[in-house]
mmCIF file of C-alpha atoms in Angstrom:
data_model
loop_
_atom_site.group_PDB
_atom_site.id
_atom_site.type_symbol
_atom_site.label_atom_id
_atom_site.label_comp_id
_atom_site.label_asym_id
_atom_site.label_seq_id
_atom_site.Cartn_x
_atom_site.Cartn_y
_atom_site.Cartn_z
ATOM 1 C CA UNK X 12 134.117 115.561 85.130
ATOM 2 C CA UNK X 13 133.691 113.868 88.206
ATOM 3 C CA UNK X 14 133.121 109.962 87.191
ATOM 4 C CA UNK X 15 131.362 109.792 90.755
ATOM 5 C CA UNK X 16 128.581 112.380 89.619
ATOM 6 C CA UNK X 17 127.747 111.094 86.241
ATOM 7 C CA UNK X 18 127.269 107.243 87.529
ATOM 8 C CA UNK X 19 125.226 108.509 90.668
ATOM 9 C CA UNK X 20 123.276 110.741 88.080
ATOM 10 C CA UNK X 21 122.590 107.863 85.425
ATOM 11 C CA UNK X 22 121.926 105.047 88.355
ATOM 12 C CA UNK X 23 119.020 107.870 89.895
ATOM 13 C CA UNK X 24 117.970 108.336 86.349
ATOM 14 C CA UNK X 25 117.125 104.446 85.996
ATOM 15 C CA UNK X 26 115.844 104.443 89.638
ATOM 16 C CA UNK X 27 113.295 106.923 88.065
ATOM 17 C CA UNK X 28 112.605 104.728 85.044
ATOM 18 C CA UNK X 29 111.970 101.839 87.515
ATOM 19 C CA UNK X 30 109.269 103.923 89.221
ATOM 20 C CA UNK X 31 107.790 105.187 85.875
ATOM 21 C CA UNK X 32 107.193 101.737 85.038
ATOM 22 C CA UNK X 33 105.367 100.512 88.272
ATOM 23 C CA UNK X 34 103.562 103.823 88.437
ATOM 24 C CA UNK X 35 102.868 103.686 84.754
ATOM 25 C CA UNK X 36 102.319 99.675 84.447
ATOM 26 C CA UNK X 37 98.944 100.399 85.465
ATOM 27 C CA UNK X 38 97.969 102.497 82.125
ATOM 28 C CA UNK X 39 98.730 99.644 80.054
ATOM 29 C CA UNK X 40 96.794 96.873 81.378
ATOM 30 C CA UNK X 41 94.414 98.138 84.014
ATOM 31 C CA UNK X 42 91.752 97.964 81.798
ATOM 32 C CA UNK X 43 92.596 94.206 80.445
ATOM 33 C CA UNK X 44 92.911 93.040 84.292
ATOM 34 C CA UNK X 45 89.552 94.804 85.137
ATOM 35 C CA UNK X 46 87.770 92.881 82.330
ATOM 36 C CA UNK X 47 89.267 89.630 83.110
ATOM 37 C CA UNK X 48 90.571 89.527 79.269
ATOM 38 C CA UNK X 49 94.402 88.924 81.112
ATOM 39 C CA UNK X 50 95.250 87.555 84.704
ATOM 40 C CA UNK X 51 97.213 90.364 86.428
ATOM 41 C CA UNK X 52 100.743 88.685 86.429
ATOM 42 C CA UNK X 53 99.912 87.202 82.806
ATOM 43 C CA UNK X 54 99.516 91.201 81.482
ATOM 44 C CA UNK X 55 102.305 92.667 83.615
ATOM 45 C CA UNK X 56 104.241 89.976 81.643
ATOM 46 C CA UNK X 57 103.244 90.959 78.436
ATOM 47 C CA UNK X 58 103.252 94.572 79.393
ATOM 48 C CA UNK X 59 107.298 94.461 80.424
ATOM 49 C CA UNK X 60 108.013 92.819 77.161
ATOM 50 C CA UNK X 61 106.285 94.875 74.969
ATOM 51 C CA UNK X 62 107.813 98.415 77.107
ATOM 52 C CA UNK X 63 111.145 96.267 76.356
ATOM 53 C CA UNK X 64 110.315 96.356 72.367
ATOM 54 C CA UNK X 65 108.865 99.880 72.534
ATOM 55 C CA UNK X 66 112.063 101.208 73.559
ATOM 56 C CA UNK X 67 114.042 100.611 70.311
ATOM 57 C CA UNK X 68 111.149 101.986 68.077
ATOM 58 C CA UNK X 69 112.663 105.312 68.015
ATOM 59 C CA UNK X 70 114.547 108.183 69.200
ATOM 60 C CA UNK X 71 112.661 111.735 68.747
ATOM 61 C CA UNK X 72 111.115 112.150 72.103
ATOM 62 C CA UNK X 73 114.410 111.426 73.837
ATOM 63 C CA UNK X 74 115.969 114.082 71.556
ATOM 64 C CA UNK X 75 113.103 116.142 72.797
ATOM 65 C CA UNK X 76 113.912 115.716 76.005
ATOM 66 C CA UNK X 77 117.383 116.248 75.946
ATOM 67 C CA UNK X 78 117.528 119.313 73.855
ATOM 68 C CA UNK X 79 114.253 121.193 73.678
ATOM 69 C CA UNK X 80 113.505 121.695 77.161
ATOM 70 C CA UNK X 81 116.706 123.589 79.131
ATOM 71 C CA UNK X 82 120.006 124.261 77.996
ATOM 72 C CA UNK X 83 122.530 121.855 78.716
ATOM 73 C CA UNK X 84 124.078 123.078 82.152
ATOM 74 C CA UNK X 85 127.431 122.492 82.020
ATOM 75 C CA UNK X 86 130.243 120.779 84.493
ATOM 76 C CA UNK X 87 129.632 119.603 88.197
ATOM 77 C CA UNK X 88 126.447 122.066 88.520
ATOM 78 C CA UNK X 89 124.972 120.894 85.330
ATOM 79 C CA UNK X 90 124.876 117.364 86.934
ATOM 80 C CA UNK X 91 123.728 118.881 90.086
ATOM 81 C CA UNK X 92 120.317 120.177 88.195
ATOM 82 C CA UNK X 93 119.785 116.582 86.501
ATOM 83 C CA UNK X 94 119.915 115.057 89.889
ATOM 84 C CA UNK X 95 118.001 117.466 91.679
ATOM 85 C CA UNK X 96 115.517 117.120 88.515
ATOM 86 C CA UNK X 97 115.585 113.408 88.605
ATOM 87 C CA UNK X 98 114.713 113.484 92.875
ATOM 88 C CA UNK X 99 111.899 115.678 92.336
ATOM 89 C CA UNK X 100 110.327 113.544 89.582
ATOM 90 C CA UNK X 101 111.239 110.121 91.830
ATOM 91 C CA UNK X 102 109.415 111.682 94.600
ATOM 92 C CA UNK X 103 106.402 113.202 92.974
ATOM 93 C CA UNK X 104 106.157 109.838 91.458
ATOM 94 C CA UNK X 105 106.467 107.458 95.112
ATOM 95 C CA UNK X 106 103.865 110.079 96.690
ATOM 96 C CA UNK X 107 101.067 109.558 93.759
ATOM 97 C CA UNK X 108 101.439 105.826 93.747
ATOM 98 C CA UNK X 109 101.555 105.713 97.422
ATOM 99 C CA UNK X 110 97.669 107.501 97.375
ATOM 100 C CA UNK X 111 96.954 105.626 94.139
ATOM 101 C CA UNK X 112 96.579 108.465 92.076
ATOM 102 C CA UNK X 113 97.638 108.083 88.438
ATOM 103 C CA UNK X 114 99.389 111.421 87.773
ATOM 104 C CA UNK X 115 101.977 111.474 85.227
ATOM 105 C CA UNK X 116 105.935 110.459 85.762
ATOM 106 C CA UNK X 117 106.277 112.370 82.498
ATOM 107 C CA UNK X 118 105.332 115.659 83.729
ATOM 108 C CA UNK X 119 106.987 114.874 86.744
ATOM 109 C CA UNK X 120 110.237 114.477 85.050
ATOM 110 C CA UNK X 121 109.737 117.932 83.194
ATOM 111 C CA UNK X 122 108.404 119.584 85.829
ATOM 112 C CA UNK X 123 111.712 118.235 87.724
ATOM 113 C CA UNK X 124 113.904 119.827 84.942
ATOM 114 C CA UNK X 125 111.926 123.032 84.566
ATOM 115 C CA UNK X 126 112.623 123.657 88.528
ATOM 116 C CA UNK X 127 115.784 122.631 89.032
ATOM 117 C CA UNK X 128 117.187 124.593 85.957
ATOM 118 C CA UNK X 129 115.412 127.630 87.715
ATOM 119 C CA UNK X 130 116.993 127.217 90.924
ATOM 120 C CA UNK X 131 120.439 126.315 89.088
ATOM 121 C CA UNK X 132 120.343 129.381 86.737
ATOM 122 C CA UNK X 133 120.118 127.707 83.789
ATOM 123 C CA UNK X 134 118.029 128.834 80.542
ATOM 124 C CA UNK X 135 114.511 127.167 80.272
ATOM 125 C CA UNK X 136 113.383 127.309 76.217
ATOM 126 C CA UNK X 137 109.412 128.389 77.545
ATOM 127 C CA UNK X 138 108.523 128.232 73.889
ATOM 128 C CA UNK X 139 110.021 124.307 74.091
ATOM 129 C CA UNK X 140 107.928 123.547 77.564
ATOM 130 C CA UNK X 141 104.681 125.287 75.871
ATOM 131 C CA UNK X 142 105.032 123.642 72.688
ATOM 132 C CA UNK X 143 106.488 119.986 73.558
ATOM 133 C CA UNK X 144 104.489 119.902 76.881
ATOM 134 C CA UNK X 145 101.791 122.143 78.304
ATOM 135 C CA UNK X 146 99.575 122.353 74.733
ATOM 136 C CA UNK X 147 99.900 118.502 74.532
ATOM 137 C CA UNK X 148 99.033 118.496 77.960
ATOM 138 C CA UNK X 149 95.948 119.577 77.483
ATOM 139 C CA UNK X 150 95.080 118.417 74.050
ATOM 140 C CA UNK X 151 96.025 115.011 74.363
ATOM 141 C CA UNK X 152 93.411 114.452 77.572
ATOM 142 C CA UNK X 153 90.740 116.081 75.076
ATOM 143 C CA UNK X 154 91.449 113.687 72.093
ATOM 144 C CA UNK X 155 91.549 110.884 74.294
ATOM 145 C CA UNK X 156 87.906 111.720 75.701
ATOM 146 C CA UNK X 157 86.472 112.752 72.136
ATOM 147 C CA UNK X 158 88.117 109.472 69.998
ATOM 148 C CA UNK X 159 87.542 107.347 73.214
ATOM 149 C CA UNK X 160 83.787 108.359 72.961
ATOM 150 C CA UNK X 161 83.221 108.238 69.245
ATOM 151 C CA UNK X 162 85.254 104.340 69.132
ATOM 152 C CA UNK X 163 83.366 103.377 71.315
ATOM 153 C CA UNK X 164 80.080 104.843 69.316
ATOM 154 C CA UNK X 165 81.387 103.134 66.551
ATOM 155 C CA UNK X 166 81.950 99.757 67.914
ATOM 156 C CA UNK X 167 78.350 99.249 69.674
ATOM 157 C CA UNK X 168 76.610 100.539 66.161
ATOM 158 C CA UNK X 169 78.936 97.676 64.110
ATOM 159 C CA UNK X 170 78.030 95.232 66.798
ATOM 160 C CA UNK X 171 74.493 96.349 67.478
ATOM 161 C CA UNK X 172 73.162 93.508 66.428
ATOM 162 C CA UNK X 173 75.792 90.662 67.396
ATOM 163 C CA UNK X 174 75.173 88.235 70.681
ATOM 164 C CA UNK X 175 76.281 90.214 72.966
ATOM 165 C CA UNK X 176 78.079 87.226 75.047
ATOM 166 C CA UNK X 177 79.943 86.112 71.663
ATOM 167 C CA UNK X 178 80.796 89.810 71.513
ATOM 168 C CA UNK X 179 82.108 90.108 74.930
ATOM 169 C CA UNK X 180 84.347 86.677 74.362
ATOM 170 C CA UNK X 181 85.443 88.235 71.125
ATOM 171 C CA UNK X 182 86.563 91.590 72.833
ATOM 172 C CA UNK X 183 88.399 89.745 75.363
ATOM 173 C CA UNK X 184 90.607 88.151 73.057
ATOM 174 C CA UNK X 185 91.096 92.018 71.023
ATOM 175 C CA UNK X 186 92.080 93.335 74.203
ATOM 176 C CA UNK X 187 95.166 91.098 74.533
ATOM 177 C CA UNK X 188 95.906 92.633 71.344
ATOM 178 C CA UNK X 189 94.941 96.357 72.357
ATOM 179 C CA UNK X 190 96.722 95.770 75.822
ATOM 180 C CA UNK X 191 100.326 94.855 73.570
ATOM 181 C CA UNK X 192 99.488 98.201 71.852
ATOM 182 C CA UNK X 193 99.602 100.398 74.944
ATOM 183 C CA UNK X 194 102.259 98.660 76.042
ATOM 184 C CA UNK X 195 104.397 99.027 72.991
ATOM 185 C CA UNK X 196 103.233 102.845 73.021
ATOM 186 C CA UNK X 197 104.230 103.272 76.832
ATOM 187 C CA UNK X 198 107.907 101.754 75.949
ATOM 188 C CA UNK X 199 108.290 104.152 72.818
ATOM 189 C CA UNK X 200 107.178 107.139 74.718
ATOM 190 C CA UNK X 201 108.853 106.627 78.542
ATOM 191 C CA UNK X 202 111.873 104.417 77.894
ATOM 192 C CA UNK X 203 113.175 107.668 75.400
ATOM 193 C CA UNK X 204 112.266 110.457 78.229
ATOM 194 C CA UNK X 205 115.156 108.407 80.444
ATOM 195 C CA UNK X 206 117.620 107.767 77.427
ATOM 196 C CA UNK X 207 117.223 111.910 77.007
ATOM 197 C CA UNK X 208 118.308 112.887 80.477
ATOM 198 C CA UNK X 209 121.154 109.633 80.427
ATOM 199 C CA UNK X 210 122.178 111.422 77.367
ATOM 200 C CA UNK X 211 121.915 114.847 78.698
ATOM 201 C CA UNK X 212 124.302 113.522 81.509
ATOM 202 C CA UNK X 213 126.656 112.155 79.102
ATOM 203 C CA UNK X 214 127.257 115.233 76.886
ATOM 204 C CA UNK X 215 127.544 117.191 80.519
ATOM 205 C CA UNK X 216 130.277 114.555 81.003
ATOM 206 C CA UNK X 217 132.050 115.297 77.614
ATOM 207 C CA UNK X 218 131.631 111.687 76.986
ATOM 208 C CA UNK X 219 128.910 112.381 74.011
ATOM 209 C CA UNK X 220 127.896 114.904 71.658
ATOM 210 C CA UNK X 221 123.929 115.484 70.861
ATOM 211 C CA UNK X 222 124.759 114.499 67.135
ATOM 212 C CA UNK X 223 125.736 111.079 68.385
ATOM 213 C CA UNK X 224 123.702 108.317 67.951
ATOM 214 C CA UNK X 225 121.836 107.138 71.417
ATOM 215 C CA UNK X 226 124.393 104.800 72.754
ATOM 216 C CA UNK X 227 123.003 101.381 72.678
ATOM 217 C CA UNK X 228 123.314 100.190 76.118
ATOM 218 C CA UNK X 229 121.600 103.567 77.303
ATOM 219 C CA UNK X 230 118.410 101.845 75.114
ATOM 220 C CA UNK X 231 118.965 98.781 76.813
ATOM 221 C CA UNK X 232 119.289 100.258 80.213
ATOM 222 C CA UNK X 233 116.446 102.244 80.230
ATOM 223 C CA UNK X 234 114.110 99.520 78.672
ATOM 224 C CA UNK X 235 115.230 96.846 80.930
ATOM 225 C CA UNK X 236 114.763 99.203 84.063
ATOM 226 C CA UNK X 237 111.247 100.259 82.810
ATOM 227 C CA UNK X 238 110.473 96.696 82.048
ATOM 228 C CA UNK X 239 111.571 95.550 85.627
ATOM 229 C CA UNK X 240 109.293 98.326 86.979
ATOM 230 C CA UNK X 241 106.224 97.446 85.038
ATOM 231 C CA UNK X 242 106.696 93.779 86.040
ATOM 232 C CA UNK X 243 106.971 95.133 89.752
ATOM 233 C CA UNK X 244 103.465 96.398 88.872
ATOM 234 C CA UNK X 245 101.380 98.981 89.864
ATOM 235 C CA UNK X 246 98.347 97.679 92.046
ATOM 236 C CA UNK X 247 97.309 100.990 93.929
ATOM 237 C CA UNK X 248 96.820 102.813 90.600
ATOM 238 C CA UNK X 249 95.322 99.739 88.538
ATOM 239 C CA UNK X 250 92.287 99.860 90.756
ATOM 240 C CA UNK X 251 91.773 103.442 90.483
ATOM 241 C CA UNK X 252 91.850 103.180 86.400
ATOM 242 C CA UNK X 253 90.189 99.816 86.416
ATOM 243 C CA UNK X 254 87.194 100.058 88.499
ATOM 244 C CA UNK X 255 87.264 103.427 90.282
ATOM 245 C CA UNK X 256 86.306 105.597 87.349
ATOM 246 C CA UNK X 257 83.816 103.011 85.420
ATOM 247 C CA UNK X 258 83.492 99.764 85.510
ATOM 248 C CA UNK X 259 84.764 98.633 82.214
ATOM 249 C CA UNK X 260 83.348 95.331 80.015
ATOM 250 C CA UNK X 261 85.552 93.794 77.213
ATOM 251 C CA UNK X 262 84.373 96.134 74.137
ATOM 252 C CA UNK X 263 85.215 99.507 76.299
ATOM 253 C CA UNK X 264 88.216 97.815 77.536
ATOM 254 C CA UNK X 265 89.326 97.223 73.992
ATOM 255 C CA UNK X 266 88.015 100.879 72.743
ATOM 256 C CA UNK X 267 89.962 102.525 75.470
ATOM 257 C CA UNK X 268 93.224 100.842 74.735
ATOM 258 C CA UNK X 269 92.834 101.358 71.140
ATOM 259 C CA UNK X 270 92.767 105.089 71.276
ATOM 260 C CA UNK X 271 95.399 105.530 74.067
ATOM 261 C CA UNK X 272 97.510 103.595 71.783
ATOM 262 C CA UNK X 273 97.136 105.336 68.428
ATOM 263 C CA UNK X 274 97.161 108.272 70.380
ATOM 264 C CA UNK X 275 100.549 107.544 71.591
ATOM 265 C CA UNK X 276 102.327 106.230 68.563
ATOM 266 C CA UNK X 277 100.980 109.146 66.584
ATOM 267 C CA UNK X 278 102.374 112.133 69.234
ATOM 268 C CA UNK X 279 106.084 109.990 69.098
ATOM 269 C CA UNK X 280 106.258 109.732 65.293
ATOM 270 C CA UNK X 281 104.049 112.822 64.093
ATOM 271 C CA UNK X 282 105.072 115.583 66.556
ATOM 272 C CA UNK X 283 107.654 113.670 68.796
ATOM 273 C CA UNK X 284 105.805 115.226 71.431
ATOM 274 C CA UNK X 285 106.720 113.359 74.991
ATOM 275 C CA UNK X 286 102.862 113.264 75.851
ATOM 276 C CA UNK X 287 101.858 111.436 79.216
ATOM 277 C CA UNK X 288 100.358 107.823 78.782
ATOM 278 C CA UNK X 289 98.661 108.452 82.025
ATOM 279 C CA UNK X 290 96.506 111.310 80.358
ATOM 280 C CA UNK X 291 95.750 109.295 77.263
ATOM 281 C CA UNK X 292 94.465 106.065 78.651
ATOM 282 C CA UNK X 293 92.579 107.898 81.958
ATOM 283 C CA UNK X 294 90.743 110.300 79.541
ATOM 284 C CA UNK X 295 90.100 107.668 76.944
ATOM 285 C CA UNK X 296 88.352 105.426 79.980
ATOM 286 C CA UNK X 297 85.953 108.509 80.438
ATOM 287 C CA UNK X 298 85.292 109.276 76.877
ATOM 288 C CA UNK X 299 84.529 105.441 76.798
ATOM 289 C CA UNK X 300 82.363 105.593 79.652
ATOM 290 C CA UNK X 301 80.442 108.334 78.804
ATOM 291 C CA UNK X 302 78.755 106.590 76.043
ATOM 292 C CA UNK X 303 76.560 104.154 78.622
ATOM 293 C CA UNK X 304 75.404 107.704 80.143
ATOM 294 C CA UNK X 305 77.055 110.273 81.202
ATOM 295 C CA UNK X 306 76.621 109.948 84.961
ATOM 296 C CA UNK X 307 77.887 106.506 84.440
ATOM 297 C CA UNK X 308 81.709 108.034 84.681
ATOM 298 C CA UNK X 309 82.445 108.660 88.712
ATOM 299 C CA UNK X 310 83.082 112.641 88.016
ATOM 300 C CA UNK X 311 84.314 112.699 91.291
ATOM 301 C CA UNK X 312 87.200 110.225 90.766
ATOM 302 C CA UNK X 313 87.677 112.135 87.743
ATOM 303 C CA UNK X 314 88.234 115.218 88.932
ATOM 304 C CA UNK X 315 90.531 114.346 92.073
ATOM 305 C CA UNK X 316 92.801 112.756 88.946
ATOM 306 C CA UNK X 317 92.582 115.927 86.819
ATOM 307 C CA UNK X 318 93.145 117.858 89.960
ATOM 308 C CA UNK X 319 97.084 115.122 90.227
ATOM 309 C CA UNK X 320 97.570 116.775 86.530
ATOM 310 C CA UNK X 321 97.756 120.166 87.273
ATOM 311 C CA UNK X 322 99.536 119.652 90.432
ATOM 312 C CA UNK X 323 102.266 117.717 88.894
ATOM 313 C CA UNK X 324 104.748 119.819 87.381
ATOM 314 C CA UNK X 325 104.488 122.794 89.678
ATOM 315 C CA UNK X 326 104.695 120.064 92.610
ATOM 316 C CA UNK X 327 107.687 118.028 90.828
ATOM 317 C CA UNK X 328 109.455 121.442 90.177
ATOM 318 C CA UNK X 329 109.106 122.783 93.785
ATOM 319 C CA UNK X 330 110.566 119.487 94.964
ATOM 320 C CA UNK X 331 113.804 119.721 92.164
ATOM 321 C CA UNK X 332 114.243 123.405 93.206
ATOM 322 C CA UNK X 333 114.936 122.626 97.170
ATOM 323 C CA UNK X 334 116.813 119.616 96.203
ATOM 324 C CA UNK X 335 118.896 121.455 93.939
ATOM 325 C CA UNK X 336 119.718 123.922 97.173
ATOM 326 C CA UNK X 337 120.707 121.117 99.040
ATOM 327 C CA UNK X 338 122.691 119.514 96.682
ATOM 328 C CA UNK X 339 124.281 123.101 95.858
ATOM 329 C CA UNK X 340 125.076 123.631 99.627
ATOM 330 C CA UNK X 341 126.544 120.189 100.356
ATOM 331 C CA UNK X 342 128.591 119.733 97.316
ATOM 332 C CA UNK X 343 128.864 122.545 94.968
#
């Protein structure tokens, strides 16, 4: 196995994690920043640290990514497929970041894997894609929407007789905890996705077996790159989540973040499903906002975001397939 190809593939995987960090940092902190519970830099620093910690909290999501979606390709062709999958995901991340659209880095990666696998003639486990990716892609936003609505309704009822100014001040403090929970869940989910890709590369290179534990250096490298990307910030997407969907106040921000964090931990530990943090927090914000009144949510912006969700996997798959074709012509 060409060591250079392995090093390049792992390097591109870590760069994908970096783009994932600055693309998705908004997921954890946009609500806290928009309600002024945290300053942007303090929020980013906290999110970076929690992403780092979250990356070490499990490995089941990584296992799903490395073994459950496509058959492990072999040799230089296999490394070319992984490389192309990552190029597809990175390209889509950068396009959606540029336009400030909070699409899913996770689904960009999965789309890239499927597109590159199909182009390279490798088996796609459609049952795994359906069960672990497509069904959660539809279910998690619905759960986020309903749960956000119910949590916010409960908060409004519990604090109905409270002094509004005191309540807002208390929830502004509580938001630092809920934002930390979101960042922890993001690290748990998204760092593991890249770990799964790196493990696949090591298996293709005959350095590791799937039965082996994930090497500590892989966990550290993925966690550090995700944290570095998070600290770099994703200001364009943060504006979309924090302001354009609905003007949030601290109780609403807390409700959205608490809902999102709970769903992410539940999906990782109970179902081993790599869900999109973007889908969960965006839908939770919509659910929370709908408790004001349905037209308080800017559904036009929401519609564009949802459209982005649907086109992410096919778009990343197409870029990955073209990338594999170029890699094949140039090197294979």
